[in-house]
C-alpha cells in the first residue's frame, strides 16, 4: 500500500471507526447518567435547586467570575483553548468536505484566515496550559501523567494539521504530515469517551449528578483531593 | 451466581450487536450490496442455515411432546419445558432471519391473505406460523407463573394435551415439506441429494438431530449453572471451577461418577441415535436405489461433502452413543450431540446451496454480512434462552435465581474517565461498553461502500497483429473469445497514410504513432483513471525549479486554487499545459474530464461508428454501418431454408 | 389460440436487435443491460430479460422465459404472484411478491432474475409483451427480428411449421425443443445444432408440478392421520397403563415412576 492508500484508509474506515467509538462512548455516558438520575436514590429531581445548578455551571462556562480569584490568565487561556478546539475541527472547510462525503452533513465554513488564527491561538493556549501544569506548583500537585498526555495528544492534530495546510512551515512531506494529523486525531477520538475528555457531554451532568450524592454545588473540589489515586468504592 | 455464563453472555451480546449492524446495513443498502447471493445462487445462508436447518434443529418441541404425552414416557417430562423453549426460540430466530432474507420484508404477511395451495413453501409458511403459535401457548404457562397472570397460565396449561397433538400434526407436515421444497429442482440439484425421498429423509433426520440438540443444551446448561445432576458430585468442586477431561475422572471402583441426570440423557440419546440410524439406512438404500453411487466414485467435491455429512451428522453420533463409555460421559454425549447438530446443518446446506452450485456454474461463499446476521440472530436467541433459564423454571424448579431488590442499583467508579455511575444493573454498564467497541468495528467491517463497490472489471487486451506489418489487427471485443478484425493498413492508406494517424489516435507524444488504445482505455465497460498525480507534482517542481523543505508541498497552487478544498473538479484544465502536446481526434472540449479514460467499448464505437455511417451514405453501401461489418461473428450467412415460407398472420 | 414463439436457430445471426427491442419496450437501462451481459453467467439479468446465447460456433439462440405450459414457478410461488394466463404468457404480479426467490430456485431454465441492486427489489423476467398481445400486436422481439428467426403465432401452427422445416431440410436436428419438455413450452426451438446449452433436459417430459402436486394434495390427509393416530395411540397406552396399574396394584405405579 502506498502512502496515499494509507491516507485514504485513515480518512475512510479508520475515521468511521474512531468517530463512532467516540459518539457511541459519549452516548453511553449520557444514557447511563440519565438512567442513574431517574432511578437513583438521590433527591427528587423536581425539588433540586435548578437555578443554582445552572448558575454554577454557567459560571464555569463563562469564566468572568473566576477571573477575580487570581487565575485570570489561566481562565482566559482555557476559554480561548475551548473556542479553538470546538470551532476549528468542526467548521474548517477541508473537514466540512469530509463531513459531507462521509456523513452527508453540510455546514457553513469559517474562513481560512480565521481558522489559521484560531489554530495558532489554540496551539499557543495548549503550550501555556502545559506550562501551567509543569511550572505551577498547585497544578502540578493535582496533575497525573494522563493530564500531560492529553494536552500533547490535542496539540498533535492541531500542529500537524496546520503544517499540512501550510507548505512553508512543513518540515516533512504533505503525505507524512497528513497521516500524522489523521492518526493523532483518531487516537484522540478513541480517548475521548474513556478519559476525562468525556466532559464534552459529562459537563452537562456533573453539576446535576451531584444531586444523588446530596452534594452541595462546588463541593467536588474538596472531595477531589480525598479521592485521587485511591481505589474508590462507596 | 451466573459468573460462568458471564463470558458467554458477553460474547453473545457482541455477536448479536454485530448482527444488528449487519441487519441495518442489509435493510439500508439492499441484498445485492450486502450479500453474495446472485441470480445463480438465489437461496443463501439465511434461508438454508437459519430457516431450513434452524427449524429442523427445533424438532424437540414436538418429539418430546410425543414421547411424554402420547407414549406416556413420564421420565422425559422434565424435558418438555426446555424442548418447548428450544422450539420457540428456534422458530423465532428462523423467522427473524427470514425477515432479513426476503426482498420485501414489509410484505411478510402476504401469504396469510394471498394463497397458492400448490406451493410447498406456502404450506411451510402456514405450518411454521401455526406451530410458532403452538409453542407460544405451550411456553406461556412457565413464563406467566413468574408474573401475576398465573391464572391464565394455568388455564392455558389445561389445553396442553390438545395443543401438543396439534403441534405434532403440524410438525410432521412442515418438517417433511421443508424437504419437499427441493423436489421442484430435478434438473438442478446434484444427483447425490435429489431424491423423491427428500421429505422422509428430512423429517427423520430432523427428529434425531433435534433430540440431540436438546441433549446438547441440557449438558451446556449444566456446565454453566448447575453441574451436579449431569457431571456428578465430583465435578462440582468447592469453588465451582473444574476442568475435567473426558474419561479421566473415575472413582476407585473404575466406574465413572455421573450425575443422576445422565441416565435419562443417555436414554434420550439412544432414541435420537436410532432415528439417526434410520436416516443413515434410508440414505444408503436411497442412493443405492437410484444408482447414484456412480457419482460418489467420480471424485467430485460433492462426493466429499456427502461423505462429511454422513460421517459427522450420522456415523459419528451413532458410534459415540453406541459405545456405553462415551454414552454415559457428559463429554462423550456432548460431542455426539454437537456433531449430530452440525451434521444436520451441513446436510441442509448441501441440499440447499452446495448441491446447486455445479448447475449454477458459479460458487457461493456467504458475505461477512450474511454470516453476521445469521450468527447474530442465533446469538440473540441464545441470550433469550439464558434469560428464560435464569428467570423462569425451565430445567428445574430451583433454577430461578432469587434476586434481591436492592441489588438492581450498583455504584461504580470508572477510573479512566473519572466518572461516577449509579448504574441500573451492572449488566447495562457492561453491555453498553461492549456495544461501544463492537458496533464501530462491525460498522467498518460491513459497511458496503468499504467492501468494494462491486463494479466488475473487464480488462482489455492490446490489439494483436494478424501479420508482421500489423496490416490487420485483432481488437479485443467483449463477446467472449470473439475478436473484431480490423484492416489497419487499409484504413491508414485510405485516410491519408502517415499524416492520418491523428484522425483516430490521440497523439500524446512527439512522433508517437502507435500508442495502443488499450493503454488508457483499460476497461471494456467502465472508465479508468489515467491521471498520475505524483508524476505531475514532480514535473511541476522540476519545471519551476522549486526548492524548500519539501518542494512538492509548494506545487499544489499551480493547479488547485488557494483557499478551497483540492479536488479534481476545481483543478486546472489539462489543455492549459498540454494543448500542444496532444493532438486529439476531436477538438478539445472543456467539459471532457481527462482524469478518466472512457470505456474501451465506448471509445471504439465513438471512433468507428460515426465515420462508418457517413461513408455508408457516401458510397451507398448501407452494410458498411452494420454491426456485422466489424463483428465478424455476426456476418449474415446464407439462410438454410431460403425465404420465409409460412405466413402465420392469416 | 395459444400464442407461442418459434425460434429458428439456423436463421439467427446474433445481431441482438430483439434484445434491443426488449430493452426499449420494457424501459430497461441499456447501459446496465450491457454491463450485465459482459459479467453475468449467461447475460440475463433484471436489466436484460432476453439475451442471445452462442450455442455453437456461429450459432446463436435467443434465450428468455420459455412460458411453460405448466410452469414450475407458478406452482412454487407461495403468494400466487406468478400466473399462467389463458393467453399464454407467464406473468408476474409485483404487488403480491414478497421476495422469497423460490421461483428462481424452481425454474429449470434459470429465467427469473432479481433486482439485487435495489433496496426494494422485484423479480424480473420476460412476459412475452403481455400488453402488446392484448392489443393484438406481436411481441417486440419478434417484430424486431430482421431475419424472421423468431416467428409468432398459434402454438399448434408453429409446431406444424417446425415439422415442415425439419422434413424439408436434412440439416435440422429431428427435434422441436419445447414440444414436450417439462410438459411443453410456449417458446419452441428448431436447430441444426444441439441446444443443451439452453438448459433443455434430456428425458423429462412431465411438468415439474407433477412431482409436487400429488404430494401436496395429501397434506390434509397426512396431518389428520398423524393427529388422530397420536390420539388413538395415546388412548391405547393410557388404557393399558391403567389396566396394568389396576392389576399390579402399587408395583405398577412404582414402575411407571422409575
XYZ file of N, CA and C in Angstrom, chain B residues 274-476:
609
model
N -31.133 -43.869 17.294
C -31.831 -44.838 16.434
C -32.508 -44.120 15.273
N -33.005 -42.894 15.543
C -33.587 -42.122 14.435
C -32.509 -41.754 13.424
N -31.328 -41.388 13.938
C -30.221 -41.077 13.023
C -29.826 -42.326 12.239
N -29.864 -43.481 12.928
C -29.573 -44.745 12.245
C -30.562 -45.004 11.131
N -31.840 -44.705 11.422
C -32.863 -44.871 10.387
C -32.568 -43.969 9.198
N -32.141 -42.728 9.495
C -31.786 -41.813 8.410
C -30.661 -42.385 7.562
N -29.649 -42.884 8.257
C -28.499 -43.442 7.545
C -28.938 -44.588 6.639
N -29.771 -45.476 7.211
C -30.247 -46.612 6.413
C -31.033 -46.119 5.209
N -31.945 -45.172 5.452
C -32.749 -44.634 4.355
C -31.858 -44.042 3.270
N -30.841 -43.316 3.703
C -29.948 -42.662 2.741
C -29.220 -43.691 1.893
N -28.688 -44.701 2.567
C -27.917 -45.719 1.848
C -28.823 -46.428 0.843
N -30.016 -46.825 1.313
C -30.942 -47.510 0.418
C -31.315 -46.623 -0.751
N -31.542 -45.343 -0.432
C -31.979 -44.411 -1.462
C -30.913 -44.223 -2.535
N -29.684 -44.026 -2.072
C -28.601 -43.818 -3.037
C -28.413 -45.076 -3.897
N -28.522 -46.241 -3.246
C -28.376 -47.493 -3.985
C -29.523 -47.661 -4.980
N -30.717 -47.319 -4.543
C -31.927 -47.469 -5.360
C -31.833 -46.642 -6.633
N -31.288 -45.423 -6.498
C -31.218 -44.549 -7.661
C -29.928 -44.754 -8.449
N -29.033 -45.556 -7.897
C -27.770 -45.794 -8.593
C -26.867 -44.574 -8.597
N -27.007 -43.737 -7.579
C -26.185 -42.522 -7.532
C -24.782 -42.802 -7.010
N -24.498 -44.079 -6.721
C -23.144 -44.447 -6.274
C -22.096 -43.994 -7.276
N -22.482 -44.052 -8.551
C -21.512 -43.696 -9.596
C -20.981 -42.288 -9.373
N -21.885 -41.400 -8.914
C -21.466 -40.028 -8.658
C -20.427 -39.946 -7.551
N -20.517 -40.884 -6.584
C -19.573 -40.876 -5.470
C -18.163 -41.216 -5.933
N -18.092 -42.142 -6.890
C -16.787 -42.632 -7.292
C -16.015 -41.685 -8.175
N -16.695 -40.659 -8.704
C -16.025 -39.827 -9.701
C -15.135 -38.752 -9.097
N -15.045 -38.726 -7.762
C -14.136 -37.779 -7.129
C -14.576 -36.339 -7.234
N -15.886 -36.112 -7.455
C -16.370 -34.733 -7.450
C -16.355 -34.220 -6.015
N -16.261 -32.880 -5.862
C -16.210 -32.377 -4.490
C -17.522 -32.620 -3.768
N -18.611 -32.758 -4.534
C -19.889 -33.051 -3.890
C -19.829 -34.368 -3.129
N -19.079 -35.324 -3.706
C -18.983 -36.629 -3.049
C -18.326 -36.482 -1.677
N -17.308 -35.622 -1.596
C -16.644 -35.397 -0.315
C -17.611 -34.778 0.689
N -18.372 -33.782 0.203
C -19.344 -33.150 1.096
C -20.363 -34.166 1.596
N -20.801 -35.028 0.675
C -21.775 -36.057 1.041
C -21.188 -36.958 2.123
N -19.913 -37.313 1.936
C -19.252 -38.161 2.920
C -19.133 -37.480 4.269
N -18.736 -36.210 4.263
C -18.591 -35.466 5.511
C -19.921 -35.415 6.253
N -20.967 -35.180 5.467
C -22.297 -35.088 6.050
C -22.700 -36.397 6.731
N -22.444 -37.514 6.057
C -22.787 -38.813 6.641
C -21.928 -39.087 7.881
N -20.657 -38.723 7.775
C -19.730 -39.031 8.861
C -20.051 -38.222 10.116
N -20.140 -36.897 9.960
C -20.330 -36.028 11.129
C -21.756 -36.113 11.649
N -22.689 -36.101 10.728
C -24.076 -35.993 11.151
C -24.684 -37.320 11.583
N -24.213 -38.426 11.022
C -24.873 -39.697 11.305
C -23.921 -40.715 11.940
N -22.815 -41.014 11.257
C -21.964 -42.112 11.731
C -21.355 -41.820 13.098
N -20.738 -40.641 13.243
C -20.049 -40.322 14.493
C -20.988 -40.316 15.703
N -22.132 -39.627 15.627
C -23.030 -39.672 16.792
C -23.533 -41.081 17.091
N -23.826 -41.845 16.056
C -24.345 -43.196 16.302
C -23.298 -44.021 17.029
N -22.047 -43.936 16.555
C -20.982 -44.722 17.185
C -20.762 -44.280 18.630
N -20.729 -42.952 18.833
C -20.478 -42.450 20.189
C -21.585 -42.856 21.150
N -22.816 -42.882 20.648
C -23.919 -43.276 21.525
C -23.913 -44.790 21.734
N -23.448 -45.520 20.725
C -23.463 -46.975 20.833
C -22.448 -47.472 21.857
N -21.332 -46.747 22.021
C -20.327 -47.172 22.997
C -20.782 -46.741 24.395
N -20.982 -47.671 25.323
C -21.515 -47.310 26.644
C -20.671 -46.280 27.365
N -19.344 -46.385 27.207
C -18.451 -45.493 27.937
C -18.680 -44.033 27.552
N -18.732 -43.766 26.243
C -18.947 -42.379 25.815
C -20.390 -41.953 26.043
N -21.315 -42.917 25.931
C -22.718 -42.565 26.109
C -22.968 -42.046 27.519
N -22.269 -42.648 28.483
C -22.537 -42.264 29.871
C -21.703 -41.074 30.322
N -20.740 -40.650 29.470
C -19.941 -39.490 29.849
C -20.586 -38.226 29.287
N -20.729 -37.185 30.086
C -21.327 -35.954 29.567
C -20.536 -35.383 28.401
N -19.224 -35.591 28.427
C -18.416 -35.036 27.332
C -18.600 -35.835 26.062
N -18.609 -37.159 26.196
C -18.834 -38.007 25.029
C -20.167 -37.700 24.398
N -21.189 -37.574 25.248
C -22.526 -37.293 24.756
C -22.600 -35.887 24.169
N -21.854 -34.973 24.811
C -21.818 -33.607 24.285
C -21.247 -33.569 22.876
N -20.134 -34.284 22.683
C -19.526 -34.337 21.346
C -20.494 -34.976 20.357
N -21.131 -36.067 20.770
C -22.058 -36.771 19.877
C -23.184 -35.845 19.448
N -23.764 -35.138 20.435
C -24.924 -34.316 20.089
C -24.511 -33.105 19.260
N -23.378 -32.478 19.607
C -22.916 -31.336 18.807
C -22.627 -31.767 17.379
N -22.029 -32.962 17.249
C -21.703 -33.452 15.913
C -22.968 -33.747 15.110
N -23.992 -34.283 15.783
C -25.239 -34.558 15.070
C -25.874 -33.265 14.587
N -25.864 -32.232 15.456
C -26.465 -30.950 15.077
C -25.692 -30.320 13.928
N -24.354 -30.339 14.021
C -23.533 -29.762 12.955
C -23.746 -30.523 11.658
N -23.820 -31.858 11.768
C -24.017 -32.680 10.574
C -25.332 -32.375 9.885
N -26.375 -32.134 10.700
C -27.660 -31.797 10.095
C -27.552 -30.470 9.345
N -26.854 -29.502 9.963
C -26.688 -28.214 9.289
C -25.941 -28.393 7.977
N -24.906 -29.244 7.995
C -24.150 -29.476 6.756
C -25.050 -30.109 5.702
N -25.868 -31.067 6.142
C -26.771 -31.725 5.198
C -27.707 -30.715 4.543
N -28.282 -29.822 5.366
C -29.232 -28.856 4.801
C -28.519 -27.867 3.879
N -27.283 -27.494 4.262
C -26.513 -26.610 3.380
C -26.201 -27.302 2.064
N -25.902 -28.602 2.141
C -25.633 -29.370 0.922
C -26.842 -29.368 0.005
N -28.011 -29.664 0.604
C -29.216 -29.746 -0.221
C -29.616 -28.373 -0.738
N -29.463 -27.351 0.126
C -29.991 -26.041 -0.229
C -29.039 -25.162 -1.007
N -27.740 -25.385 -0.861
C -26.788 -24.493 -1.531
C -25.784 -25.272 -2.388
N -25.002 -26.132 -1.732
C -23.864 -26.729 -2.448
C -24.309 -27.640 -3.587
N -25.443 -28.317 -3.388
C -25.924 -29.220 -4.434
C -26.302 -28.496 -5.716
N -26.493 -27.169 -5.635
C -26.916 -26.414 -6.817
C -25.750 -25.780 -7.560
N -24.576 -25.732 -6.910
C -23.517 -24.885 -7.454
C -23.002 -25.381 -8.795
N -22.952 -26.708 -8.970
C -22.455 -27.241 -10.247
C -23.372 -26.787 -11.378
N -24.685 -26.844 -11.093
C -25.647 -26.433 -12.106
C -25.604 -24.924 -12.315
N -25.394 -24.178 -11.221
C -25.404 -22.718 -11.339
C -24.174 -22.209 -12.073
N -23.086 -22.993 -12.023
C -21.880 -22.571 -12.722
C -21.127 -21.465 -12.020
N -21.453 -21.207 -10.766
C -20.675 -20.214 -10.018
C -20.623 -20.663 -8.571
N -19.660 -20.122 -7.826
C -19.519 -20.564 -6.455
C -20.136 -19.530 -5.528
N -20.391 -19.932 -4.315
C -21.041 -19.048 -3.358
C -20.368 -19.174 -2.015
N -19.762 -18.081 -1.558
C -19.271 -18.020 -0.184
C -20.034 -16.882 0.467
N -20.758 -17.163 1.542
C -21.571 -16.102 2.128
C -20.715 -14.898 2.512
N -21.264 -13.711 2.355
C -20.522 -12.499 2.708
C -20.466 -12.362 4.223
N -19.606 -11.464 4.678
C -19.495 -11.215 6.123
C -20.839 -10.811 6.704
N -21.565 -9.986 5.958
C -22.863 -9.533 6.447
C -23.801 -10.715 6.642
N -23.768 -11.646 5.690
C -24.649 -12.809 5.819
C -24.298 -13.614 7.066
N -23.003 -13.843 7.265
C -22.591 -14.571 8.468
C -23.011 -13.808 9.704
N -22.799 -12.475 9.675
C -23.070 -11.677 10.872
C -24.542 -11.758 11.259
N -25.432 -11.629 10.271
C -26.858 -11.693 10.591
C -27.224 -13.098 11.053
N -26.712 -14.083 10.322
C -27.025 -15.467 10.642
C -26.619 -15.808 12.074
N -25.380 -15.485 12.406
C -24.871 -15.797 13.741
C -25.495 -14.871 14.782
N -25.690 -13.614 14.402
C -26.243 -12.653 15.342
C -27.637 -13.028 15.799
N -28.449 -13.503 14.867
C -29.807 -13.915 15.220
C -29.763 -15.088 16.198
N -28.856 -16.031 15.929
C -28.729 -17.187 16.827
C -28.210 -16.736 18.194
N -27.260 -15.780 18.178
C -26.733 -15.279 19.453
C -27.829 -14.608 20.260
N -28.693 -13.853 19.561
C -29.804 -13.205 20.254
C -30.722 -14.259 20.866
N -30.961 -15.344 20.113
C -31.782 -16.429 20.645
C -31.101 -17.056 21.863
N -29.761 -17.161 21.805
C -29.026 -17.702 22.943
C -29.194 -16.830 24.177
N -29.138 -15.500 23.972
C -29.344 -14.592 25.097
C -30.744 -14.746 25.670
N -31.720 -14.853 24.762
C -33.094 -15.041 25.214
C -33.202 -16.343 26.008
N -32.499 -17.371 25.535
C -32.523 -18.662 26.230
C -31.979 -18.506 27.644
N -30.815 -17.834 27.760
C -30.234 -17.648 29.087
C -31.163 -16.835 29.982
N -31.841 -15.858 29.379
C -32.767 -15.040 30.150
C -33.906 -15.906 30.695
N -34.501 -16.711 29.827
C -35.613 -17.575 30.262
C -35.152 -18.551 31.338
N -33.959 -19.113 31.104
C -33.459 -20.125 32.034
C -33.228 -19.513 33.412
N -32.765 -18.255 33.415
C -32.465 -17.633 34.700
C -33.707 -17.134 35.406
N -34.727 -16.783 34.637
C -35.867 -16.132 35.245
C -37.132 -16.982 35.327
N -37.164 -18.097 34.609
C -38.324 -18.976 34.711
C -37.807 -20.358 35.101
N -38.699 -21.166 35.648
C -38.246 -22.517 35.990
C -38.356 -23.384 34.739
N -37.246 -23.502 34.031
C -37.271 -24.271 32.791
C -36.730 -25.670 33.041
N -35.523 -25.756 33.581
C -34.925 -27.079 33.753
C -35.334 -27.716 35.071
N -35.382 -26.950 36.133
C -35.918 -27.487 37.373
C -36.439 -26.335 38.213
N -37.138 -26.694 39.241
C -37.871 -25.670 39.984
C -36.934 -24.703 40.690
N -35.765 -25.197 41.103
C -34.926 -24.316 41.912
C -34.001 -23.436 41.091
N -34.155 -23.492 39.774
C -33.180 -22.769 38.955
C -33.394 -21.258 38.962
N -34.572 -20.803 39.375
C -34.799 -19.362 39.347
C -33.960 -18.697 40.426
N -33.169 -17.737 40.015
C -32.319 -17.041 40.969
C -33.165 -16.011 41.698
N -33.158 -16.096 43.017
C -33.898 -15.110 43.787
C -33.101 -13.821 43.808
N -33.632 -12.817 43.163
C -32.898 -11.562 43.088
C -33.293 -10.660 44.242
N -32.278 -10.030 44.846
C -32.610 -9.102 45.909
C -32.927 -7.754 45.288
N -33.949 -7.104 45.782
C -34.361 -5.841 45.160
C -33.281 -4.768 45.234
N -32.511 -4.754 46.319
C -31.529 -3.686 46.485
C -30.377 -3.793 45.493
N -30.236 -4.982 44.877
C -29.079 -5.220 44.027
C -29.154 -4.522 42.680
N -30.361 -4.060 42.357
C -30.549 -3.564 40.991
C -29.745 -2.288 40.739
N -29.371 -1.581 41.790
C -28.624 -0.348 41.571
C -27.223 -0.505 42.144
N -26.232 -0.490 41.258
C -24.861 -0.605 41.741
C -24.135 0.696 41.493
N -23.220 0.994 42.364
C -22.469 2.225 42.220
C -21.079 1.870 41.716
N -20.667 2.565 40.688
C -19.394 2.224 40.057
C -18.546 3.465 39.870
N -17.257 3.259 39.841
C -16.353 4.359 39.525
C -15.454 3.905 38.388
N -15.489 4.634 37.282
C -14.598 4.304 36.180
C -13.332 5.110 36.352
N -12.248 4.447 36.576
C -11.022 5.169 36.897
C -10.545 6.010 35.730
N -10.636 5.440 34.522
C -10.040 6.159 33.395
C -10.823 7.390 33.001
N -12.152 7.372 33.172
C -12.872 8.592 32.816
C -13.195 9.435 34.040
N -12.777 8.973 35.241
C -13.049 9.709 36.471
C -14.534 10.006 36.621
N -15.361 9.012 36.294
C -16.800 9.223 36.319
C -17.428 8.286 37.328
N -18.348 8.849 38.087
C -19.140 8.020 38.996
C -20.407 7.594 38.299
N -20.767 6.337 38.498
C -22.010 5.857 37.932
C -22.880 5.313 39.038
N -24.167 5.605 38.953
C -25.109 4.807 39.712
C -25.831 4.003 38.646
N -25.244 2.882 38.260
C -25.745 2.160 37.098
C -26.950 1.320 37.483
N -27.827 1.135 36.518
C -29.051 0.369 36.735
C -28.741 -1.010 37.264
N -28.149 -1.781 36.387
C -27.636 -3.086 36.802
C -26.236 -3.142 36.237
N -25.386 -3.881 36.845
C -24.020 -3.900 36.336
C -24.019 -4.392 34.888
N -25.044 -5.176 34.502
C -25.142 -5.681 33.130
C -25.244 -4.560 32.124
N -26.013 -3.524 32.423
C -26.178 -2.412 31.492
C -24.832 -1.761 31.232
N -24.108 -1.533 32.308
C -22.805 -0.926 32.224
C -21.893 -1.729 31.306
N -21.935 -3.045 31.482
C -21.066 -3.943 30.744
C -21.470 -4.030 29.276
N -22.752 -4.211 29.057
C -23.226 -4.393 27.686
C -23.020 -3.134 26.871
N -23.257 -1.958 27.478
C -23.052 -0.732 26.705
C -21.582 -0.558 26.348
N -20.704 -1.001 27.252
C -19.280 -0.906 26.926
C -18.939 -1.811 25.743
N -19.519 -3.013 25.745
C -19.314 -3.911 24.604
C -19.835 -3.263 23.336
N -21.005 -2.635 23.450
C -21.610 -2.002 22.270
C -20.707 -0.911 21.713
N -20.114 -0.110 22.610
C -19.273 0.996 22.153
C -18.083 0.482 21.346
N -17.581 -0.677 21.709
C -16.417 -1.200 20.988
C -16.803 -2.018 19.774
N -17.910 -2.759 19.885
C -18.232 -3.731 18.831
C -18.944 -3.083 17.650
N -19.840 -2.143 17.931
C -20.616 -1.564 16.830
C -19.711 -0.850 15.817
N -18.757 0.001 16.262
C -17.876 0.612 15.248
C -17.069 -0.415 14.464
N -16.631 -1.465 15.156
C -15.857 -2.490 14.455
C -16.716 -3.156 13.388
N -17.948 -3.513 13.780
C -18.856 -4.127 12.810
C -19.129 -3.162 11.671
N -19.245 -1.899 12.020
C -19.539 -0.888 11.011
C -18.499 -0.893 9.901
N -17.226 -0.797 10.291
C -16.219 -0.680 9.231
C -16.011 -2.008 8.524
N -16.295 -3.118 9.205
C -16.126 -4.401 8.525
C -17.236 -4.631 7.512
N -18.435 -4.123 7.800
C -19.595 -4.495 6.994
C -20.131 -3.382 6.110
N -19.710 -2.135 6.364
C -20.263 -1.012 5.604
C -20.035 -1.265 4.110
N -21.104 -1.439 3.323
C -20.910 -1.896 1.938
C -19.967 -1.049 1.094
N -20.020 0.304 1.177
C -19.085 1.050 0.320
C -17.613 0.767 0.602
N -17.279 0.324 1.824
C -15.879 -0.002 2.101
C -15.467 -1.330 1.485
N -16.428 -2.213 1.317
C -16.056 -3.551 0.865
C -16.053 -3.632 -0.659
N -15.588 -2.570 -1.299
C -15.506 -2.586 -2.762
C -16.873 -2.295 -3.342
N -16.917 -1.528 -4.434
C -18.229 -1.126 -4.934
C -18.779 -2.127 -5.941
N -18.129 -3.270 -6.041
C -18.694 -4.381 -6.805
C -18.900 -4.080 -8.280
N -18.232 -3.032 -8.797
C -18.320 -2.825 -10.242
C -17.358 -3.804 -10.897
N -17.870 -4.709 -11.699
C -16.988 -5.712 -12.271
C -16.064 -5.089 -13.308
N -14.853 -5.594 -13.360
C -13.924 -5.070 -14.348
C -13.742 -6.085 -15.462
N -13.689 -5.570 -16.665
C -13.433 -6.412 -17.828
C -12.196 -5.851 -18.494
N -11.004 -6.326 -18.105
C -9.789 -5.725 -18.640
C -9.650 -5.946 -20.152
N -9.041 -4.964 -20.787
C -8.900 -5.004 -22.247
C -7.482 -5.445 -22.603
N -7.372 -6.336 -23.549
C -6.060 -6.732 -24.054
C -5.675 -5.818 -25.217
N -4.390 -5.606 -25.374
C -3.943 -4.813 -26.525
C -4.244 -5.571 -27.813
N -4.394 -4.821 -28.885
C -4.691 -5.456 -30.157
C -3.511 -6.316 -30.613
N -3.812 -7.456 -31.210
C -2.737 -8.310 -31.710
C -2.747 -8.265 -33.236
N -1.541 -8.219 -33.813
C -1.460 -8.172 -35.259
C -1.631 -9.542 -35.880
N -2.381 -9.598 -36.955
C -2.541 -10.869 -37.659
C -1.298 -11.167 -38.471
N -0.588 -10.114 -38.902
C 0.581 -10.308 -39.742
C 1.710 -9.422 -39.257
N 2.850 -9.569 -39.822
C 4.037 -8.916 -39.290
C 3.989 -7.404 -39.482
N 3.299 -6.923 -40.511
C 3.201 -5.479 -40.749
C 2.086 -4.833 -39.959
N 1.382 -5.638 -39.182
C 0.195 -5.170 -38.460
C -0.791 -4.553 -39.431
N -0.879 -5.138 -40.621
C -1.829 -4.646 -41.611
C -3.250 -4.921 -41.166
N -3.436 -6.114 -40.534
C -4.749 -6.442 -39.992
C -4.591 -6.668 -38.494
N -5.527 -6.101 -37.718
C -5.434 -6.229 -36.278
C -6.634 -6.992 -35.734
N -6.376 -7.710 -34.660
C -7.479 -8.293 -33.891
C -7.716 -7.415 -32.688
N -8.851 -6.781 -32.641
C -9.174 -5.946 -31.488
C -9.967 -6.772 -30.487
N -9.671 -6.526 -29.222
C -10.417 -7.201 -28.172
C -11.885 -6.772 -28.253
